[in-house]
Short mmCIF file of C-alpha atoms in Angstrom, two decimals:
data_model
loop_
_atom_site.label_atom_id
_atom_site.label_comp_id
_atom_site.label_asym_id
_atom_site.label_seq_id
_atom_site.Cartn_x
_atom_site.Cartn_y
_atom_site.Cartn_z
CA MET A 1 72.76 122.72 75.53
CA THR A 2 76.29 124.52 75.39
CA ALA A 3 76.27 128.67 74.17
CA GLU A 4 79.13 130.11 73.14
CA ILE A 5 79.18 134.20 72.51
CA LEU A 6 82.42 135.08 70.16
CA ILE A 7 83.86 138.63 70.06
CA ASN A 8 85.89 139.91 67.45
CA VAL A 9 87.29 143.59 68.20
CA SER A 10 88.80 145.33 64.54
CA PRO A 11 89.72 148.82 64.07
CA ARG A 12 86.95 148.71 61.51
CA GLU A 13 84.79 146.32 62.66
CA ILE A 14 83.21 144.59 65.69
CA ARG A 15 81.93 141.37 64.99
CA ALA A 16 79.68 139.01 67.91
CA ALA A 17 78.26 135.57 66.80
CA LEU A 18 75.99 133.61 69.66
CA VAL A 19 77.00 129.91 68.65
CA GLU A 20 75.17 127.48 70.37
CA ASN A 21 75.67 123.63 70.03
CA GLY A 22 78.22 124.11 67.46
CA VAL A 23 75.44 126.07 65.02
CA LEU A 24 75.31 129.86 64.83
CA GLN A 25 72.79 131.13 65.13
CA GLU A 26 72.76 134.95 65.37
CA ILE A 27 75.35 137.60 64.17
CA PHE A 28 76.35 141.36 65.18
CA LEU A 29 77.78 143.62 63.50
CA GLU A 30 78.72 147.62 63.75
CA ARG A 31 81.36 149.30 62.03
CA ALA A 32 83.43 152.23 63.30
CA ASN A 33 82.05 154.42 59.57
CA ARG A 34 78.74 153.41 60.65
CA LEU A 35 77.54 153.48 63.57
CA GLY A 36 74.09 152.62 64.04
CA LEU A 37 71.79 155.49 66.04
CA ILE A 38 69.02 153.47 67.28
CA SER A 39 68.24 154.14 71.31
CA ASN A 40 69.74 156.83 71.17
CA ILE A 41 68.13 159.80 73.01
CA TYR A 42 68.26 163.08 71.28
CA LYS A 43 67.04 167.10 72.45
CA GLY A 44 65.61 167.83 69.37
CA ARG A 45 63.40 171.12 68.18
CA VAL A 46 60.86 170.94 66.14
CA SER A 47 61.56 172.08 62.45
CA ARG A 48 58.02 171.26 60.62
CA VAL A 49 55.31 169.96 60.92
CA LEU A 50 52.84 168.34 57.85
CA PRO A 51 49.69 168.04 58.94
CA GLY A 52 48.62 165.98 55.73
CA MET A 53 50.82 163.23 56.62
CA GLN A 54 50.21 163.17 60.52
CA ALA A 55 54.28 163.83 60.96
CA ALA A 56 56.69 165.90 62.05
CA PHE A 57 60.40 167.09 60.96
CA ILE A 58 62.64 166.86 64.17
CA ASP A 59 66.38 168.95 63.69
CA ILE A 60 68.57 166.14 65.88
CA GLY A 61 72.10 167.63 64.94
CA LEU A 62 72.08 165.11 61.98
CA GLU A 63 73.20 165.53 58.59
CA ARG A 64 69.45 165.11 57.74
CA THR A 65 65.92 166.14 59.60
CA ALA A 66 64.60 163.04 61.74
CA PHE A 67 60.98 161.57 61.39
CA LEU A 68 58.09 161.52 64.10
CA HIS A 69 54.98 159.92 63.57
CA VAL A 70 51.60 160.97 65.29
CA SER A 71 51.37 156.96 66.79
CA ASP A 72 54.79 157.36 67.91
CA ILE A 73 53.87 160.28 70.20
CA VAL A 74 53.16 159.68 73.65
CA GLN A 75 49.92 161.21 74.77
CA PRO A 76 47.63 161.35 78.11
CA ALA A 77 45.89 158.94 76.88
CA ASP A 78 48.36 156.20 77.19
CA ALA A 79 49.20 157.37 81.32
CA GLU A 80 47.67 155.61 83.84
CA ASN A 81 45.39 158.78 85.45
CA GLY A 82 42.47 157.65 85.46
CA GLN A 83 40.58 159.98 83.08
CA PRO A 84 38.58 159.01 79.98
CA GLU A 85 40.96 160.50 77.31
CA THR A 86 41.17 159.64 74.34
CA ARG A 87 44.28 159.60 71.49
CA THR A 88 44.60 162.38 69.20
CA ASP A 89 45.40 162.46 65.16
CA ASP A 90 45.81 165.97 64.94
CA ILE A 91 49.86 166.07 64.75
CA GLN A 92 49.37 169.60 65.25
CA MET A 93 47.60 169.88 68.50
CA LEU A 94 50.24 167.79 69.95
CA VAL A 95 54.32 169.79 68.76
CA ASN A 96 54.80 172.96 67.63
CA GLU A 97 57.02 174.51 65.18
CA GLY A 98 60.07 175.33 66.98
CA GLY A 99 59.22 174.00 70.21
CA GLU A 100 62.07 171.66 71.97
CA ILE A 101 61.36 167.81 72.58
CA LEU A 102 63.23 164.88 73.37
CA VAL A 103 63.14 161.58 71.31
CA GLN A 104 64.67 158.30 71.09
CA VAL A 105 65.52 156.57 67.56
CA LEU A 106 64.10 153.64 66.23
CA LYS A 107 65.30 152.97 62.87
CA ASP A 108 68.78 154.30 61.16
CA PRO A 109 68.33 156.75 58.44
CA LEU A 110 68.78 154.95 55.25
CA GLY A 111 69.51 156.53 51.72
CA THR A 112 67.76 160.24 51.49
CA LYS A 113 65.51 159.30 54.70
CA GLY A 114 66.19 160.48 58.06
CA ALA A 115 65.94 158.43 61.27
CA ARG A 116 62.60 157.56 62.86
CA LEU A 117 61.87 158.63 66.22
CA THR A 118 59.67 158.43 68.96
CA THR A 119 58.55 159.80 72.43
CA PHE A 120 58.27 156.49 74.24
CA ILE A 121 61.89 156.33 76.01
CA THR A 122 62.80 153.52 76.96
CA ILE A 123 66.92 152.74 78.77
CA PRO A 124 67.43 148.61 78.91
CA SER A 125 69.43 147.39 81.40
CA ARG A 126 69.91 143.68 82.23
CA TYR A 127 66.76 142.23 83.45
CA LEU A 128 64.09 144.82 82.79
CA VAL A 129 63.54 148.16 80.55
CA TYR A 130 62.51 151.67 81.80
CA MET A 131 59.84 153.21 80.45
CA ALA A 132 59.92 156.63 80.99
CA LYS A 133 56.28 157.83 80.12
CA GLY A 134 54.83 154.59 80.84
CA HIS A 135 53.46 153.17 84.34
CA GLY A 136 53.06 149.99 85.37
CA VAL A 137 54.86 146.60 84.99
CA GLY A 138 54.70 144.22 81.59
CA ILE A 139 56.39 140.53 81.09
CA SER A 140 58.17 139.45 78.29
CA SER A 141 55.97 137.38 75.95
CA ARG A 142 58.73 135.20 75.81
CA ILE A 143 58.28 134.20 79.42
CA GLU A 144 55.49 131.12 79.56
CA ASP A 145 55.35 129.57 82.17
CA GLU A 146 52.53 131.15 84.10
CA ALA A 147 53.38 131.11 88.06
CA GLU A 148 57.42 132.75 87.15
CA ARG A 149 55.04 135.52 85.21
CA ASN A 150 53.22 136.13 88.40
CA ARG A 151 56.16 135.94 90.66
CA LEU A 152 57.90 138.77 88.43
CA ARG A 153 55.38 141.14 87.71
CA GLU A 154 54.46 141.06 92.00
CA THR A 155 58.04 140.98 92.83
CA VAL A 156 58.54 144.49 90.33
CA ALA A 157 55.34 145.90 91.77
CA GLN A 158 55.98 146.07 95.62
CA PHE A 159 59.00 148.22 95.22
CA VAL A 160 57.21 150.96 92.63
CA LYS A 161 55.74 153.18 94.65
CA PRO A 162 52.72 154.64 93.64
CA ASP A 163 54.14 158.54 93.22
CA ASP A 164 57.13 157.10 91.23
CA PRO A 165 57.69 157.78 87.27
CA GLY A 166 57.82 155.68 83.95
CA GLY A 167 57.06 151.68 84.22
CA TYR A 168 58.93 148.29 83.33
CA ILE A 169 58.92 145.92 80.87
CA VAL A 170 60.59 142.35 82.86
CA ARG A 171 63.33 141.18 80.56
CA THR A 172 63.22 137.07 79.23
CA ALA A 173 66.38 137.48 80.60
CA ALA A 174 64.78 137.88 84.07
CA GLU A 175 63.29 134.33 84.48
CA GLY A 176 64.26 132.71 87.69
CA ALA A 177 66.32 136.33 88.41
CA THR A 178 66.19 137.15 92.79
CA ALA A 179 64.07 139.98 93.71
CA ASP A 180 67.58 141.12 95.24
CA ALA A 181 68.69 141.29 91.08
CA LEU A 182 66.19 142.46 89.62
CA ARG A 183 65.91 145.83 92.61
CA ALA A 184 68.98 146.72 91.92
CA ASP A 185 68.55 147.04 88.02
CA MET A 186 65.34 149.33 89.31
CA LEU A 187 67.46 151.43 91.76
CA PHE A 188 69.48 151.81 88.59
CA LEU A 189 68.15 152.86 85.97
CA GLN A 190 66.32 154.94 88.52
CA LYS A 191 69.82 156.78 88.83
CA LEU A 192 70.36 156.63 85.53
CA TRP A 193 66.72 158.20 84.62
CA ALA A 194 67.64 160.98 86.90
CA VAL A 195 70.94 161.86 84.68
CA LEU A 196 69.66 162.05 81.58
CA ALA A 197 66.35 163.97 82.17
CA ALA A 198 68.46 166.84 84.12
CA LYS A 199 71.31 166.70 81.34
CA ALA A 200 68.04 166.08 78.81
CA ALA A 201 66.38 169.93 80.58
CA ALA A 202 70.12 171.72 80.69
CA ALA A 203 71.31 170.84 76.61
CA LYS A 204 70.58 172.99 73.75
CA PRO A 205 68.52 171.19 71.26
CA GLY A 206 70.20 169.29 68.45
CA SER A 207 72.20 167.93 71.13
CA LEU A 208 72.96 163.69 71.97
CA VAL A 209 71.81 163.39 75.14
CA HIS A 210 72.46 159.57 75.55
CA GLU A 211 73.93 156.61 73.09
CA ASP A 212 73.27 153.21 73.30
CA LEU A 213 76.58 151.07 75.02
CA PRO A 214 79.24 149.98 72.24
CA LEU A 215 78.16 146.23 71.03
CA THR A 216 80.33 144.69 72.91
CA ARG A 217 79.31 145.95 76.17
CA ARG A 218 75.37 145.25 74.81
CA VAL A 219 75.99 141.52 74.16
CA LEU A 220 77.18 141.12 77.66
CA ARG A 221 73.86 143.05 78.77
CA ASP A 222 71.44 141.63 76.40
CA VAL A 223 72.76 138.03 75.23
CA VAL A 224 74.78 136.75 77.96
#
């Protein structure tokens, strides 16, 4: 199988295409006047809590307030702490009006609707995804070989210290990757998160804390 990645850059638009055996498989677009916000991380402020919808509106510095549902909020039960805690569906137990909160964009604003947010912060690298409030090591479901899944899980797990914050998901691209390559990705993600956490702590509500890579570099990271 032959595969090509074609990238066309113009002042108004960047286009990238994945072509396999001469057949278009995927196409990616990024317009200069409408850059996507997905995966961007913001320091927000809770502007309104809606108990009836079990949601909150968050001011992240955009034209419209963004939307955060209770199901997209990290809770104590999401952490592997050995306690028999359960998730709550009461938004008022999790956020307060005027409170500051670190969020990541799940969906871009559309029409009159603001962006959809989550507090499950994730940061991707070539082989791994770092889950800032997660735990353990997960493996991409697209890696089907059970022996390789076990190898990858054991390789990454050996570098995770018991007191290390966060967790990891091993991406499909990691299939066949060496232990050194995986370790290098882990160190990169740990350093990046340390920088972002410090930046977030000092940032004012409504500030952009982290912006995902532009399309040309995202394609190199995610598709090559």
